[in-house]
Amino acid sequence: MSNRPLNVGLVGGGKGAFIVNPHQKAIHFDGTRRVVAGALFPDPKIALEEAANWPYPIRGYGSYDEMIAANKSLPDAEKLDYILIVTPNFVHFDPAMKAMKAGIAVICEKPLCLNLREANELVKTARKLNVPFGVAHTYLGHWTSRFSRYVVQSGLLGEVRWVDSYYLQGWLATKLEATGQQQATWRVDPKRAGGSGCGGDIGTHALMQLRYVTGLDVTEVSAQMETFVEGRQLDDHFTIYCKLSNGGKALVRASQICIGSKNDLGIVVAGTKGTLRWRQEEPESITICLPNQPDRVYWRGAVTGGDGFLPKELPADLMAEPTIPAGHPEAFHDAFARLHRGFEADVRKWKAGEKFNCDGGKYANVEDGWKGIAFIETCVKSAASGKWTKFPKL
Ligand SMILES: NC(=O)c1ccc[n+]([C@@H]2O[C@H](COP(=O)([O-])OP(=O)(O)OC[C@H]3O[C@@H](n4cnc5c(N)ncnc54)[C@H](O)[C@@H]3O)[C@@H](O)[C@H]2O)c1
């Protein structure tokens, strides 16, 4: 494959859609990827109108079936290299399967799909066809998440004893869905969202942050899934006590009824030697607390080794990640761009017939997506039975 920018096709994203917007900015971030096509809306006529009104020229399609089928006969310069699925959860499985079978790589929004049956199929197919598959867990893309992962997994905090991984919001504290608000209506509908509302929507981000930073898995859960807003079918408050694969414990909690909380995702990792704290609303630094010492604050772009806590040599690829200097703040869009950048590297290797990583280090992969769905299903079982429930094996 030439050095041309990678071609990306959008599934979803028309008419007031939310998450397509930061994604499409992130796709264009480096000049090495571009959006060239889209099946933007379920109604074919509106899908074509939306594509015609897109801020830059793209090929519009009436459906993702058409977009994927048309790809076969396009010249190489115009072929799709990956699709980005930004539809509600119930429209993740079908386009992802069809794209993989047509030889197109996939980045799918989280949660991966609706249930474990679909997740099993997606993992099986991605492995069998050896297609790059990313899941858009945004917050792994912060440089400080990568740095946190290095600090914890290199043992600088000792053995992990306890993790508090949380995501608190307040936007569903009232029955917003009754007003017809686009993003609220499908998120509270089990047919379109899946087995959990709040847990599926943002609890999966908190789980992924825990797994990404610590490298540990959840082995058993004791779940409370509550619905505070009257008449809502799915949980809007999600509190999960977890056993971890190293024998440690964790709380994975999420809420959408905490008025005043915006996107308060954060993580506290308490090890035998010290504690790490990070919050995505202030994503440019992490705090390390060591016994009987003043807290250390590490800022992206201003980290040097050999300071009495960090070793002299720090991982070259972590330190070399393209960033603007410290104090010019990075945030949400930069995190998305880092995911697409990591995915692009794998897609280019795949296209060149080389081995690609897809190991979850630069973006969440299909197995990570599977674990998100398995987590939800295990929590639903535990909440219903009131018992500790074991996490299934992949
Ligand atoms: N990674 C993150 O931080 C993050 C943040 C928000 C949402 N999400 C996820 O992104 C997905 C979309 O969420 P959103 O808030 O942007 O939803 P949204 O309702 O704003 O947008 C969904 C879009 O999909 C379109 N759509 C629905 N069915 C379709 C079909 N069959 N063909 C083509 N288009 C179709 C809708 O018309 C709309 O344009 C969800 O899975 C959600 O969980 C992730």
Coordinates of N, CA and C in Angstrom, one line a residue, residues 133-218:
F133 N -9.1 -4.7 15.0 CA -10.4 -4.3 15.5 C -10.1 -3.5 16.8
G134 N -10.5 -2.2 16.8 CA -10.4 -1.4 18.0 C -11.7 -1.0 18.6
V135 N -11.7 -0.8 19.9 CA -12.9 -0.3 20.6 C -12.6 1.0 21.2
A136 N -13.5 2.0 21.0 CA -13.1 3.4 21.2 C -13.2 3.8 22.7
H137 N -12.4 3.2 23.6 CA -12.3 3.6 25.0 C -11.4 4.8 25.0
T138 N -12.0 6.0 24.8 CA -11.3 7.2 24.7 C -10.2 7.5 25.6
Y139 N -10.4 7.2 26.9 CA -9.5 7.8 28.0 C -8.2 7.1 28.0
L140 N -8.0 5.9 27.4 CA -6.7 5.3 27.3 C -5.8 6.2 26.4
G141 N -6.4 7.0 25.6 CA -5.6 7.9 24.7 C -4.9 9.1 25.4
H142 N -5.2 9.3 26.6 CA -4.5 10.4 27.3 C -3.1 9.9 27.6
W143 N -2.1 10.8 27.4 CA -0.7 10.4 27.6 C -0.6 10.0 29.1
T144 N -1.3 10.7 30.0 CA -1.2 10.4 31.4 C -1.8 9.0 31.7
S145 N -2.7 8.5 30.9 CA -3.2 7.1 31.1 C -2.1 6.2 30.8
R146 N -1.4 6.5 29.7 CA -0.2 5.6 29.3 C 0.9 5.6 30.4
F147 N 1.1 6.9 30.9 CA 2.1 7.0 31.9 C 1.7 6.3 33.2
S148 N 0.4 6.4 33.6 CA -0.1 5.7 34.7 C 0.1 4.2 34.6
R149 N -0.2 3.7 33.4 CA 0.0 2.2 33.1 C 1.5 1.8 33.3
Y150 N 2.4 2.7 32.8 CA 3.8 2.4 33.0 C 4.1 2.4 34.5
V151 N 3.7 3.4 35.2 CA 4.1 3.5 36.7 C 3.5 2.3 37.4
V152 N 2.3 1.9 37.2 CA 1.7 0.8 38.0 C 2.3 -0.5 37.5
Q153 N 2.4 -0.7 36.2 CA 2.8 -2.1 35.8 C 4.3 -2.3 35.9
S154 N 5.0 -1.3 36.1 CA 6.5 -1.5 36.3 C 6.7 -1.7 37.8
G155 N 5.7 -1.7 38.6 CA 5.9 -2.1 40.0 C 6.3 -1.0 40.9
L156 N 6.3 0.3 40.4 CA 6.8 1.4 41.2 C 5.9 1.7 42.4
L157 N 4.7 1.2 42.4 CA 3.8 1.4 43.6 C 3.7 0.1 44.4
G158 N 4.5 -0.9 44.0 CA 4.4 -2.2 44.7 C 3.2 -3.0 44.2
E159 N 2.7 -3.9 45.0 CA 1.6 -4.7 44.6 C 0.3 -3.9 44.7
V160 N -0.6 -4.1 43.7 CA -1.8 -3.3 43.8 C -2.8 -4.0 44.8
R161 N -3.2 -3.2 45.8 CA -4.1 -3.8 46.8 C -5.6 -3.4 46.5
W162 N -5.7 -2.1 46.0 CA -7.1 -1.6 46.0 C -7.1 -0.6 44.8
V163 N -8.3 -0.6 44.1 CA -8.5 0.3 43.0 C -9.9 0.9 43.1
D164 N -10.0 2.2 43.0 CA -11.3 2.9 42.9 C -11.3 3.5 41.5
S165 N -12.2 2.9 40.6 CA -12.3 3.4 39.3 C -13.7 3.9 39.1
Y166 N -13.9 5.1 38.7 CA -15.2 5.7 38.7 C -15.5 6.6 37.5
Y167 N -16.8 6.7 37.2 CA -17.2 7.6 36.2 C -18.6 8.2 36.6
L168 N -18.6 9.4 37.0 CA -19.8 10.0 37.6 C -20.3 11.1 36.6
Q169 N -21.6 11.1 36.3 CA -22.3 12.1 35.5 C -23.6 12.5 36.2
G170 N -24.2 13.6 35.8 CA -25.4 14.0 36.4 C -26.5 14.3 35.3
W171 N -26.2 14.1 34.0 CA -27.2 14.5 33.0 C -28.5 13.7 32.9
L172 N -28.5 12.5 33.6 CA -29.7 11.7 33.6 C -30.4 11.7 34.9
A173 N -30.2 12.8 35.7 CA -30.8 12.9 37.1 C -32.3 13.1 37.0
T174 N -32.7 13.6 35.8 CA -34.2 13.7 35.6 C -34.6 12.9 34.4
K175 N -35.9 12.8 34.2 CA -36.3 11.9 33.1 C -36.1 12.5 31.7
L176 N -34.9 12.8 31.3 CA -34.6 13.5 30.1 C -35.1 12.8 28.9
E177 N -35.2 11.5 28.9 CA -35.6 10.7 27.8 C -37.1 11.1 27.4
A178 N -37.9 11.5 28.4 CA -39.3 11.8 28.2 C -39.4 13.1 27.3
T179 N -38.3 13.9 27.2 CA -38.3 15.1 26.3 C -38.0 14.7 24.9
G180 N -37.6 13.4 24.7 CA -37.1 13.0 23.3 C -35.7 13.3 23.0
Q181 N -34.9 13.8 24.0 CA -33.5 14.1 23.8 C -32.8 12.9 23.1
Q182 N -32.1 13.1 22.0 CA -31.6 12.1 21.2 C -30.7 11.1 21.9
Q183 N -29.7 11.6 22.6 CA -28.7 10.7 23.2 C -29.4 9.9 24.4
A184 N -30.3 10.5 25.1 CA -30.9 9.9 26.2 C -31.9 8.7 25.8
T185 N -32.6 8.9 24.8 CA -33.8 8.0 24.5 C -33.3 6.6 24.3
W186 N -32.2 6.4 23.4 CA -31.8 5.0 23.2 C -31.0 4.5 24.3
R187 N -30.3 5.3 25.1 CA -29.5 4.8 26.2 C -30.3 4.2 27.4
V188 N -31.6 4.5 27.5 CA -32.4 3.9 28.6 C -33.3 2.8 28.1
D189 N -33.1 2.4 26.8 CA -33.9 1.4 26.2 C -33.1 0.1 26.1
P190 N -33.5 -1.0 26.9 CA -32.7 -2.2 26.8 C -32.5 -2.8 25.4
K191 N -33.5 -2.6 24.5 CA -33.4 -3.2 23.2 C -32.3 -2.5 22.4
R192 N -32.0 -1.2 22.7 CA -31.0 -0.5 21.9 C -29.7 -0.3 22.7
A193 N -29.8 -0.3 24.0 CA -28.6 -0.1 24.8 C -27.9 -1.4 25.3
G194 N -28.7 -2.4 25.6 CA -28.2 -3.6 26.2 C -28.7 -3.8 27.6
G195 N -28.1 -4.7 28.3 CA -28.6 -5.2 29.7 C -28.4 -4.2 30.8
S196 N -27.6 -3.1 30.6 CA -27.4 -2.1 31.6 C -27.3 -0.7 31.0
G197 N -27.9 0.2 31.6 CA -27.9 1.6 31.1 C -26.6 2.3 31.5
C198 N -26.5 2.7 32.7 CA -25.3 3.5 33.2 C -24.1 2.6 33.1
G199 N -24.2 1.3 33.5 CA -23.1 0.4 33.6 C -22.5 0.2 32.2
G200 N -23.4 0.0 31.2 CA -22.9 -0.2 29.8 C -22.3 1.0 29.2
D201 N -23.0 2.1 29.5 CA -22.6 3.4 28.9 C -21.3 3.9 29.4
I202 N -21.2 4.0 30.8 CA -19.9 4.6 31.3 C -19.2 3.7 32.3
G203 N -19.9 2.7 32.9 CA -19.2 1.7 33.8 C -18.2 1.0 33.0
T204 N -18.4 0.7 31.7 CA -17.5 0.0 30.9 C -16.2 0.8 30.7
H205 N -16.3 2.1 30.7 CA -15.1 3.0 30.6 C -14.3 2.9 31.9
A206 N -15.0 2.9 33.1 CA -14.3 2.8 34.3 C -13.6 1.4 34.4
L207 N -14.3 0.3 34.0 CA -13.6 -1.0 34.0 C -12.4 -1.0 33.1
M208 N -12.5 -0.4 31.9 CA -11.4 -0.4 31.0 C -10.2 0.4 31.5
Q209 N -10.5 1.5 32.2 CA -9.4 2.3 32.8 C -8.7 1.5 33.8
L210 N -9.4 0.8 34.7 CA -8.8 -0.1 35.7 C -7.9 -1.1 35.0
R211 N -8.5 -1.8 34.0 CA -7.7 -2.9 33.4 C -6.5 -2.4 32.6
Y212 N -6.7 -1.2 32.0 CA -5.6 -0.7 31.2 C -4.4 -0.2 32.1
V213 N -4.7 0.5 33.2 CA -3.7 1.0 34.0 C -3.0 -0.1 34.8
T214 N -3.8 -1.0 35.4 CA -3.2 -2.0 36.3 C -2.7 -3.3 35.6
G215 N -3.3 -3.6 34.4 CA -3.0 -4.9 33.8 C -3.7 -6.0 34.5
L216 N -4.6 -5.7 35.4 CA -5.3 -6.8 36.2 C -6.7 -7.0 35.6
D217 N -7.2 -8.2 35.8 CA -8.6 -8.5 35.4 C -9.5 -8.6 36.6
V218 N -10.8 -8.4 36.3 CA -11.8 -8.7 37.4 C -12.1 -10.2 37.3

